Amino acid sequence: MSGGIPVRCPLCRREHLYAPHVYPCSCGTPVSPPLQRGAQPLPITHVTWEDDWVTVRCESCGRCDQWPQPELGCDCGAVLRIPVKPASSGPAPGHAPLPLHIPLPPTAPAPRPAFHPVTIRTARDAVQAAALYLRWLGYKDIRRAEQRAASGVGLIAPGLRAQVEPTTRSMSLRDIECVWLAALNDSSVPVCFSLAGYTDDARARADSLALPLFVLDLTGTPQPVNSPADELISTGA
């Protein structure tokens, strides 16, 4: 696990001490992106979905996963991307390669480690929190939807279409119906995440469509709003 490292803003020269977030590997081991000590942080001037994620290797089991790119907000207003060491391949030192899949007994529930949230400070954090939660539920290859929604941010994965409203606007009845229709067209599961919640008619419509609704609190932990959301948590992807 990487500790904190000193980071100097290249724009205002302020000094910071940065420690990366810790995330749970599928094997249960906490992992964090290995920071490059002494490497120059880069101010972010253009954001792409691909640049938001880095490959991190678990030193316990050797598994490689995608986690949010470490970033630091400076007091001068700059957002800095913290360089990360490239992930190595192959089994962890001293460990034999693990099989790709170990079947569980039919009566054993699928193990799921505790969810580790990311504190929400910006709209971008809200989208990342939703993506991490969907991955925790079992969805893979989560990415932004190519077609932009009228509001909010769309996320898609095989068998999934999610809508994230990272602003102070409550999601409306129209928002719910648009997500449901888009998922119906893709034969996907629709899910909604909102910082400000949902209007009463939106919640009623979601219940009638069995569409899971979550509210994002500022700790980055999605809270289920209706029974379809509770069911999704219990069953996963």
Coordinates of C-alpha atoms in Angstrom, one line a residue:
M1 CA 0.0 0.0 0.0
S2 CA 1.4 3.4 -0.9
G3 CA 1.9 6.1 1.8
G4 CA 1.7 9.8 1.4
I5 CA 4.2 11.6 -0.8
P6 CA 5.1 15.3 -1.1
V7 CA 3.6 17.0 -4.1
R8 CA 4.4 20.5 -5.4
C9 CA 2.0 22.3 -7.6
P10 CA 3.8 23.3 -10.8
L11 CA 1.7 26.4 -11.2
C12 CA 1.8 28.1 -7.7
R13 CA 4.6 26.0 -6.1
R14 CA 2.5 25.1 -3.1
E15 CA 3.6 22.0 -1.2
H16 CA 1.0 19.2 -0.4
L17 CA 1.2 15.8 1.2
Y18 CA -0.9 13.4 -0.8
A19 CA -2.0 9.9 0.1
P20 CA -4.0 7.8 -2.5
H21 CA -7.4 6.3 -1.8
V22 CA -7.5 2.6 -0.8
Y23 CA -9.8 0.2 -2.6
P24 CA -10.8 -3.4 -2.0
C25 CA -9.5 -6.1 -4.4
S26 CA -11.8 -9.0 -5.2
C27 CA -9.7 -11.1 -3.0
G28 CA -10.4 -8.8 -0.1
T29 CA -6.9 -7.2 0.1
P30 CA -6.9 -3.3 0.3
V31 CA -4.9 -1.9 -2.7
S32 CA -4.0 1.6 -3.7
P33 CA -2.4 3.1 -6.9
P34 CA 1.5 2.9 -6.5
L35 CA 2.6 6.6 -6.7
Q36 CA 5.8 7.6 -8.5
R37 CA 7.8 9.4 -5.9
G38 CA 9.6 12.4 -7.3
A39 CA 7.5 12.5 -10.5
Q40 CA 6.1 15.8 -11.6
P41 CA 2.3 16.1 -11.2
L42 CA 0.5 17.4 -14.3
P43 CA -2.2 20.0 -14.3
I44 CA -5.4 18.6 -15.8
T45 CA -6.6 20.9 -18.7
H46 CA -8.7 18.3 -20.6
V47 CA -10.7 15.4 -19.1
T48 CA -11.3 12.1 -20.9
W49 CA -12.9 9.0 -19.4
E50 CA -9.8 6.9 -20.3
D51 CA -7.5 9.3 -18.3
D52 CA -9.8 9.0 -15.3
W53 CA -8.7 5.3 -14.6
V54 CA -5.4 3.5 -14.0
T55 CA -4.5 -0.2 -13.8
V56 CA -3.5 -1.3 -10.3
R57 CA -2.2 -4.7 -9.5
C58 CA -2.9 -6.4 -6.2
E59 CA 0.3 -7.6 -4.6
S60 CA -1.5 -10.3 -2.8
C61 CA -3.3 -12.2 -5.6
G62 CA -1.7 -10.6 -8.7
R63 CA -5.1 -9.4 -10.1
C64 CA -5.2 -6.2 -12.1
D65 CA -8.2 -3.9 -11.9
Q66 CA -9.1 -0.4 -13.1
W67 CA -9.3 2.3 -10.3
P68 CA -9.7 6.1 -10.4
Q69 CA -6.6 8.0 -11.4
P70 CA -5.1 9.8 -8.3
E71 CA -5.8 13.5 -8.4
L72 CA -5.2 16.4 -6.0
G73 CA -6.9 19.8 -5.9
C74 CA -4.6 22.7 -5.2
D75 CA -5.6 25.9 -3.3
C76 CA -4.8 27.9 -6.5
G77 CA -7.6 26.1 -8.3
A78 CA -5.5 23.7 -10.3
V79 CA -6.4 20.0 -10.4
L80 CA -3.2 17.8 -10.5
R81 CA -2.9 14.3 -11.9
I82 CA -0.5 12.3 -9.7
P83 CA 1.8 9.9 -11.7
V84 CA 1.3 6.2 -11.0
K85 CA 3.8 3.4 -11.6
P86 CA 2.7 1.1 -14.5
A87 CA 1.2 -2.1 -13.3
S88 CA 3.4 -5.2 -13.7
S89 CA 2.0 -8.5 -15.1
G90 CA 2.2 -12.0 -13.9
P91 CA 1.6 -13.6 -10.5
A92 CA 2.6 -11.7 -7.3
P93 CA 6.1 -12.6 -6.0
G94 CA 6.1 -15.8 -4.1
H95 CA 2.6 -16.7 -5.2
A96 CA 1.5 -19.3 -7.7
P97 CA -0.9 -18.0 -10.5
L98 CA -4.5 -18.3 -9.4
P99 CA -7.1 -20.0 -11.6
L100 CA -9.3 -17.6 -13.4
H101 CA -12.4 -18.9 -11.7
I102 CA -13.0 -21.1 -8.6
P103 CA -16.6 -22.3 -8.6
L104 CA -18.4 -21.9 -5.3
P105 CA -20.7 -24.6 -3.8
P106 CA -24.3 -24.1 -5.0
T107 CA -25.4 -23.1 -1.5
A108 CA -22.6 -20.5 -0.8
P109 CA -23.4 -16.9 -1.5
A110 CA -21.0 -15.0 -3.8
P111 CA -18.5 -13.2 -1.5
R112 CA -18.4 -9.4 -1.8
P113 CA -15.9 -7.2 0.1
A114 CA -17.0 -4.1 1.9
F115 CA -17.6 -1.1 -0.4
H116 CA -15.0 1.7 0.0
P117 CA -16.5 5.0 -1.1
V118 CA -14.8 8.1 -2.6
T119 CA -15.7 11.4 -0.9
I120 CA -17.8 13.5 -3.3
R121 CA -16.5 17.1 -3.7
T122 CA -17.3 17.6 -7.4
A123 CA -19.7 16.4 -10.0
R124 CA -17.0 14.2 -11.4
D125 CA -16.5 12.6 -8.0
A126 CA -20.2 11.7 -8.0
V127 CA -19.9 9.9 -11.4
Q128 CA -16.8 8.0 -10.2
A129 CA -18.6 7.0 -7.0
A130 CA -21.5 5.6 -9.0
A131 CA -19.1 3.7 -11.3
L132 CA -17.2 2.2 -8.4
Y133 CA -20.5 1.1 -6.8
L134 CA -21.7 -0.5 -10.0
R135 CA -18.3 -2.4 -10.2
W136 CA -18.8 -3.4 -6.6
L137 CA -22.2 -4.8 -7.5
G138 CA -20.5 -7.0 -10.1
Y139 CA -20.7 -5.0 -13.4
K140 CA -17.6 -5.0 -15.6
D141 CA -16.2 -2.7 -18.3
I142 CA -18.1 0.4 -17.1
R143 CA -17.7 3.4 -19.4
R144 CA -19.5 6.6 -20.4
A145 CA -22.3 6.2 -22.8
E146 CA -21.4 7.6 -26.2
Q147 CA -24.7 9.3 -26.7
R148 CA -25.0 12.2 -24.2
A149 CA -28.2 12.5 -22.2
A150 CA -30.2 15.7 -21.9
S151 CA -29.0 16.0 -18.3
G152 CA -26.7 14.1 -16.1
V153 CA -24.1 11.5 -17.2
G154 CA -24.8 8.1 -18.7
L155 CA -22.8 5.0 -17.8
I156 CA -23.0 1.7 -19.6
A157 CA -21.7 -1.8 -19.1
P158 CA -22.7 -5.2 -20.5
G159 CA -26.3 -5.6 -19.4
L160 CA -26.5 -2.3 -17.7
R161 CA -27.5 1.3 -18.4
A162 CA -27.2 3.8 -15.6
Q163 CA -27.9 7.5 -15.3
V164 CA -26.1 9.7 -12.8
E165 CA -27.4 13.2 -11.9
P166 CA -24.4 14.9 -10.1
T167 CA -26.0 18.3 -9.7
T168 CA -28.5 19.8 -7.1
R169 CA -31.4 19.0 -9.5
S170 CA -33.8 16.3 -8.5
M171 CA -34.3 13.6 -11.2
S172 CA -37.7 14.0 -12.8
L173 CA -40.4 11.6 -14.1
R174 CA -39.1 12.3 -17.7
D175 CA -35.5 11.3 -16.6
I176 CA -36.8 8.0 -15.2
E177 CA -38.8 7.2 -18.3
C178 CA -35.9 8.1 -20.6
V179 CA -33.5 5.8 -18.8
W180 CA -36.0 3.0 -18.7
L181 CA -36.7 3.2 -22.5
A182 CA -33.0 3.4 -23.3
A183 CA -32.4 0.2 -21.2
L184 CA -35.4 -1.5 -22.7
N185 CA -34.0 -0.8 -26.2
D186 CA -30.6 -2.3 -25.1
S187 CA -32.2 -5.2 -23.1
S188 CA -30.2 -3.8 -20.2
V189 CA -30.9 -3.2 -16.5
P190 CA -31.7 0.5 -15.8
V191 CA -30.3 2.1 -12.7
C192 CA -30.3 5.8 -11.5
F193 CA -28.1 7.7 -9.1
S194 CA -28.8 11.2 -7.9
L195 CA -27.2 13.7 -5.5
A196 CA -30.4 15.6 -4.9
G197 CA -32.9 12.7 -5.0
Y198 CA -36.1 12.3 -7.0
T199 CA -39.4 14.0 -7.4
D200 CA -42.4 12.2 -6.0
D201 CA -43.8 11.3 -9.4
A202 CA -40.4 10.1 -10.5
R203 CA -40.1 7.7 -7.5
A204 CA -43.6 6.4 -8.1
R205 CA -42.9 5.7 -11.8
A206 CA -39.6 4.0 -10.9
D207 CA -41.4 1.7 -8.5
S208 CA -44.0 0.8 -11.1
L209 CA -41.1 0.0 -13.6
A210 CA -39.0 -1.9 -11.0
L211 CA -36.2 0.6 -11.7
P212 CA -33.6 0.8 -8.9
L213 CA -33.0 4.3 -7.5
F214 CA -30.0 5.4 -5.4
V215 CA -29.1 8.7 -3.6
L216 CA -25.5 9.6 -3.4
D217 CA -24.4 11.0 0.0
L218 CA -21.3 13.2 0.3
T219 CA -19.3 10.3 1.6
G220 CA -19.7 8.6 -1.8
T221 CA -21.9 5.8 -0.6
P222 CA -25.0 5.2 -2.6
Q223 CA -28.1 4.7 -0.5
P224 CA -31.1 2.6 -1.9
V225 CA -34.3 4.6 -2.3
N226 CA -36.7 1.9 -3.3
S227 CA -37.2 -1.9 -3.1
P228 CA -35.8 -2.6 -6.6
A229 CA -32.5 -1.0 -5.4
D230 CA -32.5 -3.2 -2.2
E231 CA -33.0 -6.2 -4.5
L232 CA -30.1 -5.2 -6.8
I233 CA -27.8 -4.9 -3.7
S234 CA -28.8 -8.4 -2.5
T235 CA -28.4 -10.1 -5.9
G236 CA -25.7 -8.0 -7.6
A237 CA -25.1 -8.1 -11.4

